[in-house]
Coordinates of N, CA and C and ligand atoms in Angstrom, one line a residue:
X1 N 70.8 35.5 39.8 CA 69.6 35.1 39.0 C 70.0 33.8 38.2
X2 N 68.8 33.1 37.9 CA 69.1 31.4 37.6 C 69.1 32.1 36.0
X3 N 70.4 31.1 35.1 CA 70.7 31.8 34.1 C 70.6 30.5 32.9
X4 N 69.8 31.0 31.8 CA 69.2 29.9 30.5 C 70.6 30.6 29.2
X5 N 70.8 29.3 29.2 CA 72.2 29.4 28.1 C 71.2 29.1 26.5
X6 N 71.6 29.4 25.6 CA 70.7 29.4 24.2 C 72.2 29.1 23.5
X7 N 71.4 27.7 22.7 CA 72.6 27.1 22.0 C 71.8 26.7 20.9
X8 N 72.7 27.5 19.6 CA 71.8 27.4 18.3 C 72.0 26.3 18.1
X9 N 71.4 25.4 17.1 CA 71.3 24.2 16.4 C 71.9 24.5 15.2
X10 N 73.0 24.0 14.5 CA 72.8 24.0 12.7 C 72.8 25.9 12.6
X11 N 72.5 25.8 11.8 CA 72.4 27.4 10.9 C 70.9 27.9 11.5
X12 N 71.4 28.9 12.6 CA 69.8 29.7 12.9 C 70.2 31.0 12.7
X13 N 69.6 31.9 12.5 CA 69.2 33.1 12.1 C 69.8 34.1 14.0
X14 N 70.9 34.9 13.4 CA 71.8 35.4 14.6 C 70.7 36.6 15.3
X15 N 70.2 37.3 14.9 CA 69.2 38.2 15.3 C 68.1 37.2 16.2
X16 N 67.6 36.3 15.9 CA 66.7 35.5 16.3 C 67.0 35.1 17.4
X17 N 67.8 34.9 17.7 CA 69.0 34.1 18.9 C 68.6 35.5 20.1
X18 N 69.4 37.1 19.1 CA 69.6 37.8 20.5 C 68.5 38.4 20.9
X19 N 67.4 38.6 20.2 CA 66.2 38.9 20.2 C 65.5 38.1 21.8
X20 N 65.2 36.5 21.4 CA 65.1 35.5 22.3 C 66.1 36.1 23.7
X21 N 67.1 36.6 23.5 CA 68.0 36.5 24.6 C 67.4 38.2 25.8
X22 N 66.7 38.8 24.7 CA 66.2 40.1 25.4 C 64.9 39.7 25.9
X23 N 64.0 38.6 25.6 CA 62.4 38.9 25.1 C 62.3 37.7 26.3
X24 N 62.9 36.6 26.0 CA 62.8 35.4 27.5 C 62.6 36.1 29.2
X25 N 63.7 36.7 29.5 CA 63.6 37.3 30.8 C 62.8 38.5 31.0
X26 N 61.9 38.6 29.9 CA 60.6 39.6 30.1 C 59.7 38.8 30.5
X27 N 59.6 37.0 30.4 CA 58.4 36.0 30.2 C 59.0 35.6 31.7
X28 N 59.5 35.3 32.0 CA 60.6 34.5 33.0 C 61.3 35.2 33.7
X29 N 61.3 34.9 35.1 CA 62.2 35.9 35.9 C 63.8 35.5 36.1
X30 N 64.6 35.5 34.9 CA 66.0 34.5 34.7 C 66.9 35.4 34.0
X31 N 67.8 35.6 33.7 CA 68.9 35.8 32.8 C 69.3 35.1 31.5
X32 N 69.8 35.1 30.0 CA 70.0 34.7 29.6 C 71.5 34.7 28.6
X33 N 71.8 33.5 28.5 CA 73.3 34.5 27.5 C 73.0 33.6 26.1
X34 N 73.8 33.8 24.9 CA 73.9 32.9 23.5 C 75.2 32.6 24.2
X35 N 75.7 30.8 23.9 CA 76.3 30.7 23.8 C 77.6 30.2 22.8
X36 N 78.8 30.4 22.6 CA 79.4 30.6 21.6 C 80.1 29.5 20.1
X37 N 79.4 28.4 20.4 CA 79.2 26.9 19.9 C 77.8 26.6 19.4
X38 N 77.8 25.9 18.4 CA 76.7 25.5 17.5 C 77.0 24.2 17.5
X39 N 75.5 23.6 18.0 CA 75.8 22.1 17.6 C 75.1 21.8 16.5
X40 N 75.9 20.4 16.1 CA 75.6 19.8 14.5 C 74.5 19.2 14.8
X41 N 73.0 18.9 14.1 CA 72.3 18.2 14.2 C 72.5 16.9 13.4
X42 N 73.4 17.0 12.5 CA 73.5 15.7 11.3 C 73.2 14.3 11.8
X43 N 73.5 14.0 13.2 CA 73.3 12.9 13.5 C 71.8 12.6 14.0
X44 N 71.4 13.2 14.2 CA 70.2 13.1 15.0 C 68.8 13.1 13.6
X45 N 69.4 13.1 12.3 CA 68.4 13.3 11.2 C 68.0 11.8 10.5
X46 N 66.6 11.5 10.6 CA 66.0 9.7 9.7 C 66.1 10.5 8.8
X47 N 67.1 9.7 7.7 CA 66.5 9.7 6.3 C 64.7 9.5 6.0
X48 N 64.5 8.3 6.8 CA 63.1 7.7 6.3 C 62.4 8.8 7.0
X49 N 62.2 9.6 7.9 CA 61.7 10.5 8.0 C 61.8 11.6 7.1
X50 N 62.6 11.8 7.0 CA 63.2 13.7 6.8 C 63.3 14.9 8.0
X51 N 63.3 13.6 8.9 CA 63.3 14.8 10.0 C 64.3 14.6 11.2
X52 N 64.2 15.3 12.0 CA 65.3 15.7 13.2 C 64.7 14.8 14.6
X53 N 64.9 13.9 15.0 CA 64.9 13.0 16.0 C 65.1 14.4 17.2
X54 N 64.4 14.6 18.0 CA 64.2 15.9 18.9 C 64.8 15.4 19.8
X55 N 64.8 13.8 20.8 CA 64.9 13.6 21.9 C 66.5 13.0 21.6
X56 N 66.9 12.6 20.8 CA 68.7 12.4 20.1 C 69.2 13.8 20.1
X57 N 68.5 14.7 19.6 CA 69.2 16.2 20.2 C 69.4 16.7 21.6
X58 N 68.0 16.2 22.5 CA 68.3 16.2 24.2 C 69.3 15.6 24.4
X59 N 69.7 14.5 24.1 CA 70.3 13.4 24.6 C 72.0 14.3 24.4
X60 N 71.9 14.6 23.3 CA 73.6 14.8 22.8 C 73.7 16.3 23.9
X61 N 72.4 17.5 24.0 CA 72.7 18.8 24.7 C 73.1 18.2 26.5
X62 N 72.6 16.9 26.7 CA 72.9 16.2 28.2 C 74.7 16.6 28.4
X63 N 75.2 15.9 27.4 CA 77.1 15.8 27.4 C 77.2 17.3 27.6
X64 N 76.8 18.3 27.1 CA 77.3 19.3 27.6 C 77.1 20.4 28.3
X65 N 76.0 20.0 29.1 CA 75.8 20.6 30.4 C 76.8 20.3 31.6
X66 N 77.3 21.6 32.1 CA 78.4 21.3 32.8 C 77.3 21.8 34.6
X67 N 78.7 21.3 35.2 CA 77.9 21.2 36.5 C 77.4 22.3 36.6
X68 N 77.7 23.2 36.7 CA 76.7 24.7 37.3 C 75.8 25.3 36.6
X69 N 75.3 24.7 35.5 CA 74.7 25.0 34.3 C 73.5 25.5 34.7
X70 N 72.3 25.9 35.0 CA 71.2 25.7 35.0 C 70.3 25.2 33.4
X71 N 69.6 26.0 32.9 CA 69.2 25.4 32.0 C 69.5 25.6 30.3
X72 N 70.2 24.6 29.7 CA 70.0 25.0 28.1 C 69.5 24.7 27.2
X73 N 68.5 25.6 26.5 CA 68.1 25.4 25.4 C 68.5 26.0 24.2
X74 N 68.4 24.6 23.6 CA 68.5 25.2 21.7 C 67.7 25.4 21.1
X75 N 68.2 26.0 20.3 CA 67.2 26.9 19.3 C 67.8 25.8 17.7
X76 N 67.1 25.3 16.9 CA 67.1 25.0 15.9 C 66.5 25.6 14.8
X77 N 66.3 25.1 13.6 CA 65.5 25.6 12.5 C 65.3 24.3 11.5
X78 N 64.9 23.3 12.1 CA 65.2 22.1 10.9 C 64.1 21.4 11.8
X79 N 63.1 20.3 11.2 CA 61.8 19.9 11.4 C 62.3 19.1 12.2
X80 N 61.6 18.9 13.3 CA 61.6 17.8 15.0 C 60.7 17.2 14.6
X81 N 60.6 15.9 15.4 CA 59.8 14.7 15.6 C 60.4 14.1 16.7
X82 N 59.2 13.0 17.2 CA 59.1 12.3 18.3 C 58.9 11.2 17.6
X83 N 59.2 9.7 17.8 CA 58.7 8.3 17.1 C 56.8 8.5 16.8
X84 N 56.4 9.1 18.2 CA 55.1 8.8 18.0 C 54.0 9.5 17.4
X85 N 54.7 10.6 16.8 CA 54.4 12.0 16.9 C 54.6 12.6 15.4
X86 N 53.6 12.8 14.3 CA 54.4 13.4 13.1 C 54.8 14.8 12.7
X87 N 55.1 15.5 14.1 CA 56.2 17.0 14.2 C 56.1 17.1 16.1
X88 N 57.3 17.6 16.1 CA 56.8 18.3 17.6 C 57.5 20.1 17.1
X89 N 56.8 20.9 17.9 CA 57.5 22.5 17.7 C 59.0 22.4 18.6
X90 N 58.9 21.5 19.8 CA 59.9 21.4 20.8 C 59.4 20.4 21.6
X91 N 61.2 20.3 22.6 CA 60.8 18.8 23.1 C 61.9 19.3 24.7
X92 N 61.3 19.1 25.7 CA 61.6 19.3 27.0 C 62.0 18.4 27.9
X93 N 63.3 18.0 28.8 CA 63.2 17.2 29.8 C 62.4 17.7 31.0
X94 N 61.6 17.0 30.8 CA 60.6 17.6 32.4 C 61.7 17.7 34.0
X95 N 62.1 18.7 34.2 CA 62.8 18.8 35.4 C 63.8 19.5 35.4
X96 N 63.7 19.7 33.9 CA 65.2 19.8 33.2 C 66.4 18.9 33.0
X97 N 67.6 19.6 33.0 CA 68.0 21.1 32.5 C 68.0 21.5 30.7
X98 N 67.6 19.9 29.6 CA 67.6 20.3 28.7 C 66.4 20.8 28.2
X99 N 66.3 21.7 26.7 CA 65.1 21.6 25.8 C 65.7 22.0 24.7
X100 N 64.7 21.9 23.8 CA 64.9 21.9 22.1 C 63.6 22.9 21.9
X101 N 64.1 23.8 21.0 CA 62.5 24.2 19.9 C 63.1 24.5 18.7
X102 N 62.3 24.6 17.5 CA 62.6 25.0 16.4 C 61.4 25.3 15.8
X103 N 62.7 26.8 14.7 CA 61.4 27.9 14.3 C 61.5 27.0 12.9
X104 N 60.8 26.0 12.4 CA 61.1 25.2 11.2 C 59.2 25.2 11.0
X105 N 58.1 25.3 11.9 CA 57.0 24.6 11.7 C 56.5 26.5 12.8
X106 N 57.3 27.2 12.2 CA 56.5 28.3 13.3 C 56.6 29.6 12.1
X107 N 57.3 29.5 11.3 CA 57.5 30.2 9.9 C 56.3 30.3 9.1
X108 N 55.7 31.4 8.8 CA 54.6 31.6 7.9 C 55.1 30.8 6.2
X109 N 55.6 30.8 6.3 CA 56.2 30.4 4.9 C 55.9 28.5 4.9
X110 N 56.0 28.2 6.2 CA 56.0 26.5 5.8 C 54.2 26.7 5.6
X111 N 53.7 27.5 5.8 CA 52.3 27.3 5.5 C 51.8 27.8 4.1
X112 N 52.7 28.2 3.7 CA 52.6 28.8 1.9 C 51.9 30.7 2.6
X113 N 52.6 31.0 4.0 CA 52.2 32.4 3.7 C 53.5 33.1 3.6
X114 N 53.0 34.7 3.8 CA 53.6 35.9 3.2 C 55.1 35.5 4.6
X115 N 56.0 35.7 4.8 CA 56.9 36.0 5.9 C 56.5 37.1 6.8
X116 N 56.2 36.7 8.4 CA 56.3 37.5 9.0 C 57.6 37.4 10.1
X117 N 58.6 38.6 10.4 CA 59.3 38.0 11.0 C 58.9 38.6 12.6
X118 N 57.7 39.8 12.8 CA 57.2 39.3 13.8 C 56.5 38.6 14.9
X119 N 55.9 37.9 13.8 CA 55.2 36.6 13.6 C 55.7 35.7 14.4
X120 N 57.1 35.5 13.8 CA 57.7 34.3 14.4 C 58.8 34.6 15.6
X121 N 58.8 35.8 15.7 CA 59.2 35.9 16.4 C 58.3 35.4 17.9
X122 N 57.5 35.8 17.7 CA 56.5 36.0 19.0 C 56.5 34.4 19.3
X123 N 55.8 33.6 18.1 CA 55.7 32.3 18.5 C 57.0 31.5 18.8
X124 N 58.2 32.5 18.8 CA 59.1 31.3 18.9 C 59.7 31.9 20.6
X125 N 59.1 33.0 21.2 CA 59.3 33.2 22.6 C 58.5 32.2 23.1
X126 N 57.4 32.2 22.6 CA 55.8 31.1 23.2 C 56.8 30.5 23.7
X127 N 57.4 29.4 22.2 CA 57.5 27.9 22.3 C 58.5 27.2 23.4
X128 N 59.8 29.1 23.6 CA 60.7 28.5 24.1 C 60.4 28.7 25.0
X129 N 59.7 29.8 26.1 CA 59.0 29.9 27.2 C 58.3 28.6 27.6
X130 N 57.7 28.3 26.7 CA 56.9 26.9 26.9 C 58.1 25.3 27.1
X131 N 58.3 25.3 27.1 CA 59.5 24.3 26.8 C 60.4 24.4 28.0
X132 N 61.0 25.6 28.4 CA 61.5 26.0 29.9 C 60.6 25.8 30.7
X133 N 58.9 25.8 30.4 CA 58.1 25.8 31.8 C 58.1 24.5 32.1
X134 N 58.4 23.2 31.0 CA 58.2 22.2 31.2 C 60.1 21.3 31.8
X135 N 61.0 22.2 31.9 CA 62.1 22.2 32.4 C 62.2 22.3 33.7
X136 N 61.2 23.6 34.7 CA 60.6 23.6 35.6 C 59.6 22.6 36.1
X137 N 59.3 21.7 35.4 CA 58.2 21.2 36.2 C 56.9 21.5 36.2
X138 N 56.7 22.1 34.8 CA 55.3 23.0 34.9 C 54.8 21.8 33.6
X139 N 53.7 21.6 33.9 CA 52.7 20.1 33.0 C 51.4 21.4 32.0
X140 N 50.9 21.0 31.5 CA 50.0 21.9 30.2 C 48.8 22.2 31.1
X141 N 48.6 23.0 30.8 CA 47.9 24.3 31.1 C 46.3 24.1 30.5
X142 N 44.9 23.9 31.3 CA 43.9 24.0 30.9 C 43.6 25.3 30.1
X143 N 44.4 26.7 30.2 CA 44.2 28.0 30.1 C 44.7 28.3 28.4
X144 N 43.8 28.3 27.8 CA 44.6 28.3 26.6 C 45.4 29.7 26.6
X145 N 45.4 30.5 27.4 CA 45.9 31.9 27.3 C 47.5 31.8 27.9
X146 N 47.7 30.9 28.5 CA 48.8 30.7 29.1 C 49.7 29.8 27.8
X147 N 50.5 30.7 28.4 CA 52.2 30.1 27.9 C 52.3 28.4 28.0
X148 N 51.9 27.8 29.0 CA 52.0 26.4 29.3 C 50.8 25.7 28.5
X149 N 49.7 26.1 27.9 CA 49.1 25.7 27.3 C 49.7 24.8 26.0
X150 N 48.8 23.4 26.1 CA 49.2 22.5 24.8 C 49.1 22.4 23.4
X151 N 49.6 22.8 22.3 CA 49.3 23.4 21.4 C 49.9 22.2 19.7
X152 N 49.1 22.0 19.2 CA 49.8 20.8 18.3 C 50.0 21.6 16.5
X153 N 49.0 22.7 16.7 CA 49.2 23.8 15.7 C 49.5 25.6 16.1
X154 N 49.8 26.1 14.8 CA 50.6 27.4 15.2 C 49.5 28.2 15.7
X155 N 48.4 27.9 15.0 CA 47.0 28.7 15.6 C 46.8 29.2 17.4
X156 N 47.2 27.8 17.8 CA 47.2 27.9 19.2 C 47.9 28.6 20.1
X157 N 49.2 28.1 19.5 CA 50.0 29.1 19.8 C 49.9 30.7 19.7
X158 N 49.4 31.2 18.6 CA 49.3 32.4 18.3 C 48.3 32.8 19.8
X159 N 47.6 31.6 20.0 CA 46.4 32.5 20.7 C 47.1 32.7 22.7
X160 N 48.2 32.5 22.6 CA 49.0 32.3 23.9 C 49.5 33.5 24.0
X161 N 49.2 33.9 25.4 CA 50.3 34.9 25.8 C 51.6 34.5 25.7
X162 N 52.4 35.7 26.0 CA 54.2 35.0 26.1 C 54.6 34.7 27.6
X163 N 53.1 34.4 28.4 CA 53.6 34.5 30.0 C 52.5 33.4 30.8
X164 N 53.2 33.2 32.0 CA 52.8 31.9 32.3 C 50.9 32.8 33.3
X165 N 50.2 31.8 33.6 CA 49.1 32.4 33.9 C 49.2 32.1 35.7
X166 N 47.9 32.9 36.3 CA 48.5 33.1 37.8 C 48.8 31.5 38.5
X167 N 47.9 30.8 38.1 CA 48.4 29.8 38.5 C 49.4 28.5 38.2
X168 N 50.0 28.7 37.3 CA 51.4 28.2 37.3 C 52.3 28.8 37.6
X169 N 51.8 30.5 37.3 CA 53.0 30.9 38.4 C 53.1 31.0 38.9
X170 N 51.8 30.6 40.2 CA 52.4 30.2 41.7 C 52.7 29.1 41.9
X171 N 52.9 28.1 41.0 CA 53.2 26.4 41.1 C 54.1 26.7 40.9
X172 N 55.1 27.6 40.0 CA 56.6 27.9 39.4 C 57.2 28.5 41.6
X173 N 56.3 29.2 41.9 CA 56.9 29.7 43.3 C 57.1 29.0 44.2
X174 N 56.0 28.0 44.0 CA 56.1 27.2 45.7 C 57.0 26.4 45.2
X175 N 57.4 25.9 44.0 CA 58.6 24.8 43.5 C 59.9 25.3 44.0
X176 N 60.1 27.0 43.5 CA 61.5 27.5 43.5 C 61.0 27.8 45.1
X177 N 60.3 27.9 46.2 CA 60.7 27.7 47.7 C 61.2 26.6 48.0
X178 N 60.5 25.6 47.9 CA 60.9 23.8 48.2 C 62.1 23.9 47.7
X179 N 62.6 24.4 46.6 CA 64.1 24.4 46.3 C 64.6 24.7 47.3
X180 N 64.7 26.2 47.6 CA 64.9 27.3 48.0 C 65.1 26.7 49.8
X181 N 64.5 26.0 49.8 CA 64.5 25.5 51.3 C 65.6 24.6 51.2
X182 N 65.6 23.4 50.7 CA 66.3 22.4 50.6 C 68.0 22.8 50.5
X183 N 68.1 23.9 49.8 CA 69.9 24.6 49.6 C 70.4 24.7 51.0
Ligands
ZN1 ZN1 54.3 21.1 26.2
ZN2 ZN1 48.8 28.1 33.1

């Protein structure tokens, strides 16, 4: 089974991590493990923003993808951005093998509410589900109920299942045949 490595960012919350590592392969037909290295974001942070340069974190998780890797994503907790963009939740190489999400903008608390932690939990399966489907090859979703759905607030999110809808995931099938042929 095709296997998603989870590589914290900075200081993330260790429950969060193994949680994701049970709750992914219920969304996704894959395996997952934590892996045992934390990368530093320090470099990838604008002052003049305040924030975390998302696609300088792809770039640095690139070096350490080893050949047989299939796909890894990190998990962060510190505010992303794009140049063009004033937050992203997460940021995905379309094709793979990297992505980024962070539970920094998915926290009831950045909104001045109460803590839910299964709140965020849920949306941070969404986001990372969402993020791998765009690793796969999967583009946003007309269906707001789907996982692939495009979402620029947590609202949206909330309103997503944790799973992709019938028709991306038969685009996710006939993709993994064309693979599947080509080996
Ligand atoms: Zn997206
Ligand atoms: Zn869909």
């Amino acid at each position: 089974m095709n296997l998603v490595h989870l590589l914290p960012v900075g200081k993330v919350d260790a429950s969060l991590l193994r949680e994701l590592r049970a709750t992914i392969p219920q969304s996704l037909h894959v395996a997952c493990e934590i892996l045992p290295y934390v990368l530093d974001p320090t470099s990838s942070y604008h002052a003049e923003r305040q924030q975390y340069h998302s696609s300088e974190i792809l770039q640095r998780m690139q070096a350490l993808v080893r050949p047989r890797d299939w796909r890894l994503l990190a998990i962060a907790d510190v505010d992303l951005y794009i140049p063009i963009l004033k937050y992203v939740f997460g940021e995905a190489q379309m094709a793979g093998p990297c992505a980024v999400v962070s539970t920094y903008r998915l926290r009831q608390e950045f909104y001045g509410l109460d803590r839910d932690d299964a709140l965020l939990s849920q949306r941070l399966l969404k986001e990372s589900v969402h993020e791998l489907g765009h690793t796969l090859d999967l583009r946003h979703c007309q269906d707001y109920r789907c996982v692939m759905a495009s979402s620029h607030a947590v609202e949206w999110i909330d309103l997503r299942e944790t799973t992709l809808c019938e028709s991306c995931h038969s685009q996710l099938e006939s993709k993994a045949n064309l693979a599947g042929r080509r080996d």
